[in-house]
Amino acid sequence: MVDQPILTAHTLPDDAVAGGFAREPNGNIWVTDKRFFSQGNRGLQGTVYRLDSAGNVLTTLKLPASLQAAPYPAEIALEMDNSGTTVVNVWVTDLQDETVYFFPPGTTATNDVKVVTLPQGCQSRGIIFDSNRRRMWVADENSNSLQAITLTGTVDTQLSFYLNRTVQTQPTNFPGPTHLVLDIFNRIWFTQAGQSKVGYYDPAQKTATFFSAGTSPSGPMSDSSLYFHDLKFGADGKKLWITAYLGNSLWSIEDVTNPKAELKKEVSFPEDASQPKGLFVDSAGFIWVTLSNAKSVFLLTPEGAPVYAIADLPPTTQNTDNILYTGPTEPSRASAQPNTDNILYTGPTDDMIFFSDDMNRVISFKPVDPINASSSITVTAVPPRASAQPNNFFDDITITLTDTATGNPIPDSNVMLMISNPNIAIFDNPPGTNTFGITIIRTNTNGQSVIRILKTSANAQNGESFTLSGRLLRGAMSNPFFTGIVGTPVAGITAVNGNSVSTRINKIFPEPLKAQLSGPGPFDPGNIVFKIDDTSPASFVAGSTDTNDKTITNPINVNNGLATATIYALDTPGAVTITAFPESSPSMTASFSWAVNPVPDNLSWITGNISAFTGQPISKSITAALMSGGTPVPGETLTISVVSPTPIIGFFHKNSNPTEKTSIIKAVTDQSGQVQIGKDPKLTYYLQVDSSTSCTICAILNDGDDTSPPLSDTFSVSTIILTKQ
């Protein structure tokens, strides 16, 4: 569980209710008192407050009342100078009167507040400062219009636009726009809560475009029950996020620069009737949403995946409402200064969040996880791959988090782990928190942590796979670092060529070690470890006696579960014992019993000169033996050939295919140091002489080593003409 931040309450007078707010670059906060006053109580004038960064009330400013209604202040926007660093005027909208107020930040007297009179029927809520056009834009939710106001307080009728004019006798239907934000093209985006639509107005073209749920701009009207509320752009200035207050969800338009973009639902919040309202995107691209009815602030990733809720609010908390962020200005959106219900990028970078909760205060906090400066992180896992049956846990996975640029561990940090396909695997978090395949773990002082709650889904199918990625909370994202495979665990491991393989001292063995996993698979694309016994005269590095070279880890072929390893004999004859096991299951082993042979010093035919019928297989087996002293030497290749007379009259035929014949063959000595030739299905070749003339058979050992003279021996075959009786 992520630690909750320390919350600070900036208190207003007891009878006030915090509404919209904005923050000056120097840290002072402007807040509206959003209590509603009926026409009969016009004397209870609407108020705005100015607080310092410590929460002390600096200014209490009563707004001027009209003859029709008392002020009902809603939202605040700050008009900045050309440098974007100094507040020129504070602007306040009014939900009851056809009025917008503005005044310099040092104003303390009601009479010094300037009043802008809007067209008849206007009731304004959202307001933003358009630094390019030097205008204020006001969302008129009653008459369904966007009103442009010059900085001197005059309605600009040339820029103002009626989306489709209606005047409501009761503003509670909210047919018009409520919240505003500017895009990178300086178009004004808005929500229409009562019509569950999102749209934008292009002042250059004087046209409005609307988006409805699940449709393109030209599609039909959507279900009005969604009640789209606030909207903000992601870090790229292209993806637009929108809260659906009654729809209990978060929506988006992926790329507002794409004419074919659609409005779609991204997130359904975990609690029914959470009522998401306020919204902002921080400097790391993470999304913060106030869940009004759930009395919490919710954090989501830049992709829209929920992370955690800040729910440890003060005991008197009512519904959470507006939310504000003070991070650095984004250069791509420097002209956009949205400050309605949500976010304000003013700098300097203090990374503070402010929200109201229908009480007489604004609450602020600094996120527990700072925006991380690492541009890239690397996550490694041991093991990097593993498998588990459906609805089963994986064994513990140890991860290490490092800064890619420096290679240094990243200690004592919250890491969010994400499953690429939550339909295949989940983190077994507490109920209701694993829907998105996300969990949060914390690294220790060495930058490590252990994953113990990863399991395959009950409906996962054998052969399906997924990956894990990680990111620092409010920081850099890693590439996938772990692959999980759904499947029956491996049943065992077998030494394919476990016995009867040998070679001479200081030679490479004639074939590699072959270890194969058994079981139905699919096989985890991991590794098999081969380990030579320390006393065995062999190594995985030619000529090396270093014990570190007696172990090697090689990959598994996922198609057949096979792994191989090349092995070298050292300079001492003797038995060679090798153990193989899966890297992920060291207790599952297979053994090899191989040998290193001495240098042979004698090659001879055990069979003496023989006679045979012409044109018939020699019925008696002929045997050549290779010895070193009195010790048989297996695993050596002999060249056996018919050397005389010329032309050749004797041929070796394959027992498996007698029509295939040759006058020269190569054969490997068996464990007895012998090579046998004869008419026996167990043997490869037999000999046949096709003329009545005698022929000579030679066996020779010449491995190309100049220090070992070739060994050879011959014998002769005399033929007998077979006559019919």
CSV table of N, CA and C in Angstrom, one decimal, residues 506-575:
chain,number,residue,atom,x,y,z
A,506,ASN,N,42.5,-33.7,-24.4
A,506,ASN,CA,42.7,-32.5,-25.1
A,506,ASN,C,42.0,-32.3,-26.4
A,507,LYS,N,40.9,-33.1,-26.5
A,507,LYS,CA,40.1,-33.0,-27.8
A,507,LYS,C,38.7,-32.5,-27.4
A,508,ILE,N,37.9,-32.0,-28.4
A,508,ILE,CA,36.5,-31.7,-28.3
A,508,ILE,C,35.7,-33.0,-28.3
A,509,PHE,N,34.7,-33.1,-27.5
A,509,PHE,CA,33.9,-34.3,-27.6
A,509,PHE,C,33.2,-34.3,-29.0
A,510,PRO,N,32.9,-35.5,-29.5
A,510,PRO,CA,32.4,-35.6,-30.9
A,510,PRO,C,30.9,-35.1,-31.0
A,511,GLU,N,30.2,-34.9,-29.9
A,511,GLU,CA,28.9,-34.3,-30.0
A,511,GLU,C,28.6,-33.5,-28.8
A,512,PRO,N,27.7,-32.6,-28.8
A,512,PRO,CA,27.4,-31.8,-27.6
A,512,PRO,C,26.6,-32.5,-26.6
A,513,LEU,N,26.6,-32.1,-25.4
A,513,LEU,CA,25.7,-32.5,-24.4
A,513,LEU,C,24.3,-32.1,-24.8
A,514,LYS,N,23.3,-33.0,-24.6
A,514,LYS,CA,21.9,-32.8,-25.0
A,514,LYS,C,21.0,-33.1,-23.9
A,515,ALA,N,20.4,-32.0,-23.3
A,515,ALA,CA,19.4,-32.2,-22.2
A,515,ALA,C,18.1,-31.7,-22.7
A,516,GLN,N,17.0,-32.5,-22.4
A,516,GLN,CA,15.7,-32.2,-23.0
A,516,GLN,C,14.7,-32.3,-21.9
A,517,LEU,N,13.8,-31.2,-21.8
A,517,LEU,CA,12.7,-31.2,-20.9
A,517,LEU,C,11.6,-32.2,-21.3
A,518,SER,N,11.0,-32.8,-20.4
A,518,SER,CA,9.8,-33.6,-20.7
A,518,SER,C,8.6,-33.0,-20.1
A,519,GLY,N,7.5,-33.4,-20.7
A,519,GLY,CA,6.2,-32.8,-20.3
A,519,GLY,C,5.4,-32.3,-21.5
A,520,PRO,N,4.1,-32.0,-21.3
A,520,PRO,CA,3.3,-31.6,-22.4
A,520,PRO,C,3.6,-30.2,-22.9
A,521,GLY,N,4.4,-29.4,-22.2
A,521,GLY,CA,4.7,-28.0,-22.6
A,521,GLY,C,3.5,-27.1,-22.5
A,522,PRO,N,3.5,-25.9,-23.0
A,522,PRO,CA,4.6,-25.3,-23.8
A,522,PRO,C,5.8,-25.1,-22.8
A,523,PHE,N,7.0,-25.2,-23.4
A,523,PHE,CA,8.2,-25.1,-22.6
A,523,PHE,C,8.6,-23.6,-22.4
A,524,ASP,N,8.9,-23.3,-21.2
A,524,ASP,CA,9.4,-22.0,-20.8
A,524,ASP,C,10.6,-21.6,-21.6
A,525,PRO,N,10.7,-20.5,-22.3
A,525,PRO,CA,11.9,-20.1,-23.0
A,525,PRO,C,13.0,-19.6,-22.0
A,526,GLY,N,13.4,-20.5,-21.1
A,526,GLY,CA,14.4,-20.1,-20.2
A,526,GLY,C,15.7,-20.8,-20.5
A,527,ASN,N,16.4,-21.3,-19.5
A,527,ASN,CA,17.8,-21.9,-19.7
A,527,ASN,C,17.9,-23.2,-18.9
A,528,ILE,N,18.9,-24.0,-19.4
A,528,ILE,CA,19.3,-25.2,-18.7
A,528,ILE,C,20.7,-25.0,-18.3
A,529,VAL,N,21.0,-25.4,-17.1
A,529,VAL,CA,22.4,-25.2,-16.5
A,529,VAL,C,23.1,-26.6,-16.7
A,530,PHE,N,24.3,-26.6,-17.3
A,530,PHE,CA,25.1,-27.8,-17.3
A,530,PHE,C,26.3,-27.6,-16.4
A,531,LYS,N,26.5,-28.6,-15.5
A,531,LYS,CA,27.6,-28.5,-14.5
A,531,LYS,C,28.4,-29.8,-14.6
A,532,ILE,N,29.8,-29.6,-14.8
A,532,ILE,CA,30.7,-30.7,-14.8
A,532,ILE,C,31.2,-30.9,-13.4
A,533,ASP,N,31.2,-32.2,-13.0
A,533,ASP,CA,31.8,-32.4,-11.6
A,533,ASP,C,33.2,-31.9,-11.5
A,534,ASP,N,33.5,-31.3,-10.4
A,534,ASP,CA,34.8,-30.7,-10.2
A,534,ASP,C,36.0,-31.6,-10.5
A,535,THR,N,35.9,-32.9,-10.2
A,535,THR,CA,37.0,-33.8,-10.4
A,535,THR,C,37.1,-34.4,-11.8
A,536,SER,N,36.1,-34.1,-12.6
A,536,SER,CA,36.1,-34.7,-14.0
A,536,SER,C,37.1,-33.9,-14.9
A,537,PRO,N,37.8,-34.7,-15.8
A,537,PRO,CA,38.8,-34.0,-16.7
A,537,PRO,C,38.2,-33.4,-17.9
A,538,ALA,N,37.3,-32.5,-17.7
A,538,ALA,CA,36.6,-31.8,-18.9
A,538,ALA,C,36.2,-30.4,-18.5
A,539,SER,N,36.0,-29.6,-19.5
A,539,SER,CA,35.6,-28.2,-19.3
A,539,SER,C,34.8,-27.7,-20.4
A,540,PHE,N,34.1,-26.6,-20.2
A,540,PHE,CA,33.3,-25.9,-21.2
A,540,PHE,C,34.2,-24.9,-22.0
A,541,VAL,N,35.4,-24.8,-21.5
A,541,VAL,CA,36.4,-23.9,-22.2
A,541,VAL,C,37.6,-24.8,-22.5
A,542,ALA,N,38.0,-24.8,-23.8
A,542,ALA,CA,39.1,-25.7,-24.2
A,542,ALA,C,40.4,-25.4,-23.4
A,543,GLY,N,40.9,-26.4,-22.7
A,543,GLY,CA,42.2,-26.3,-22.0
A,543,GLY,C,42.1,-25.7,-20.6
A,544,SER,N,40.9,-25.3,-20.2
A,544,SER,CA,40.8,-24.6,-18.9
A,544,SER,C,40.5,-25.5,-17.7
A,545,THR,N,41.3,-25.3,-16.7
A,545,THR,CA,41.1,-26.1,-15.4
A,545,THR,C,40.3,-25.2,-14.4
A,546,ASP,N,39.9,-24.0,-14.7
A,546,ASP,CA,39.2,-23.2,-13.8
A,546,ASP,C,37.9,-23.8,-13.5
A,547,THR,N,37.5,-23.9,-12.2
A,547,THR,CA,36.2,-24.5,-11.8
A,547,THR,C,35.1,-23.6,-12.3
A,548,ASN,N,35.3,-22.3,-12.5
A,548,ASN,CA,34.2,-21.5,-13.1
A,548,ASN,C,33.8,-21.9,-14.5
A,549,ASP,N,34.7,-22.5,-15.2
A,549,ASP,CA,34.5,-23.0,-16.6
A,549,ASP,C,33.8,-24.3,-16.7
A,550,LYS,N,33.5,-24.9,-15.5
A,550,LYS,CA,32.8,-26.2,-15.5
A,550,LYS,C,31.3,-26.0,-15.4
A,551,THR,N,30.8,-24.8,-15.5
A,551,THR,CA,29.3,-24.6,-15.5
A,551,THR,C,29.0,-23.6,-16.6
A,552,ILE,N,27.9,-24.0,-17.3
A,552,ILE,CA,27.5,-23.1,-18.4
A,552,ILE,C,25.9,-23.1,-18.5
A,553,THR,N,25.3,-22.0,-18.8
A,553,THR,CA,23.9,-21.9,-18.9
A,553,THR,C,23.5,-21.6,-20.4
A,554,ASN,N,22.7,-22.4,-20.9
A,554,ASN,CA,22.3,-22.3,-22.4
A,554,ASN,C,20.8,-22.3,-22.5
A,555,PRO,N,20.3,-21.7,-23.6
A,555,PRO,CA,18.9,-21.5,-23.7
A,555,PRO,C,18.2,-22.8,-24.1
A,556,ILE,N,16.9,-22.8,-23.8
A,556,ILE,CA,16.0,-24.0,-24.1
A,556,ILE,C,15.3,-23.7,-25.5
A,557,ASN,N,15.3,-24.6,-26.3
A,557,ASN,CA,14.5,-24.5,-27.5
A,557,ASN,C,13.0,-24.7,-27.1
A,558,VAL,N,12.2,-23.7,-27.3
A,558,VAL,CA,10.8,-23.7,-26.8
A,558,VAL,C,10.0,-24.7,-27.6
A,559,ASN,N,10.4,-25.1,-28.8
A,559,ASN,CA,9.6,-26.1,-29.6
A,559,ASN,C,9.8,-27.5,-29.1
A,560,ASN,N,11.0,-27.9,-28.7
A,560,ASN,CA,11.2,-29.3,-28.3
A,560,ASN,C,11.8,-29.4,-26.9
A,561,GLY,N,12.0,-28.3,-26.2
A,561,GLY,CA,12.6,-28.4,-24.8
A,561,GLY,C,14.0,-28.8,-24.7
A,562,LEU,N,14.8,-28.7,-25.8
A,562,LEU,CA,16.1,-29.2,-25.9
A,562,LEU,C,17.1,-28.1,-25.7
A,563,ALA,N,18.2,-28.4,-24.9
A,563,ALA,CA,19.3,-27.4,-24.8
A,563,ALA,C,20.6,-28.2,-25.0
A,564,THR,N,21.6,-27.6,-25.5
A,564,THR,CA,22.9,-28.3,-25.8
A,564,THR,C,24.0,-27.5,-25.3
A,565,ALA,N,25.2,-28.2,-25.1
A,565,ALA,CA,26.4,-27.6,-24.7
A,565,ALA,C,27.6,-28.3,-25.2
A,566,THR,N,28.6,-27.5,-25.8
A,566,THR,CA,29.8,-28.1,-26.3
A,566,THR,C,30.8,-28.3,-25.1
A,567,ILE,N,31.5,-29.5,-25.1
A,567,ILE,CA,32.3,-29.8,-24.0
A,567,ILE,C,33.7,-30.3,-24.5
A,568,TYR,N,34.8,-30.0,-23.7
A,568,TYR,CA,36.2,-30.3,-24.1
A,568,TYR,C,36.8,-31.2,-23.1
A,569,ALA,N,37.6,-32.1,-23.6
A,569,ALA,CA,38.4,-33.0,-22.7
A,569,ALA,C,39.7,-32.2,-22.3
A,570,LEU,N,40.1,-32.5,-21.1
A,570,LEU,CA,41.4,-32.0,-20.6
A,570,LEU,C,42.5,-33.0,-20.8
A,571,ASP,N,43.6,-32.8,-20.2
A,571,ASP,CA,44.8,-33.6,-20.5
A,571,ASP,C,45.0,-34.9,-19.7
A,572,THR,N,43.9,-35.3,-19.0
A,572,THR,CA,44.0,-36.5,-18.1
A,572,THR,C,42.8,-37.4,-18.5
A,573,PRO,N,43.1,-38.7,-18.7
A,573,PRO,CA,42.0,-39.6,-19.0
A,573,PRO,C,41.2,-39.9,-17.7
A,574,GLY,N,39.9,-40.2,-17.9
A,574,GLY,CA,39.1,-40.5,-16.8
A,574,GLY,C,37.6,-40.4,-17.1
A,575,ALA,N,36.8,-40.7,-16.1
A,575,ALA,CA,35.3,-40.6,-16.2
A,575,ALA,C,34.9,-39.1,-16.1
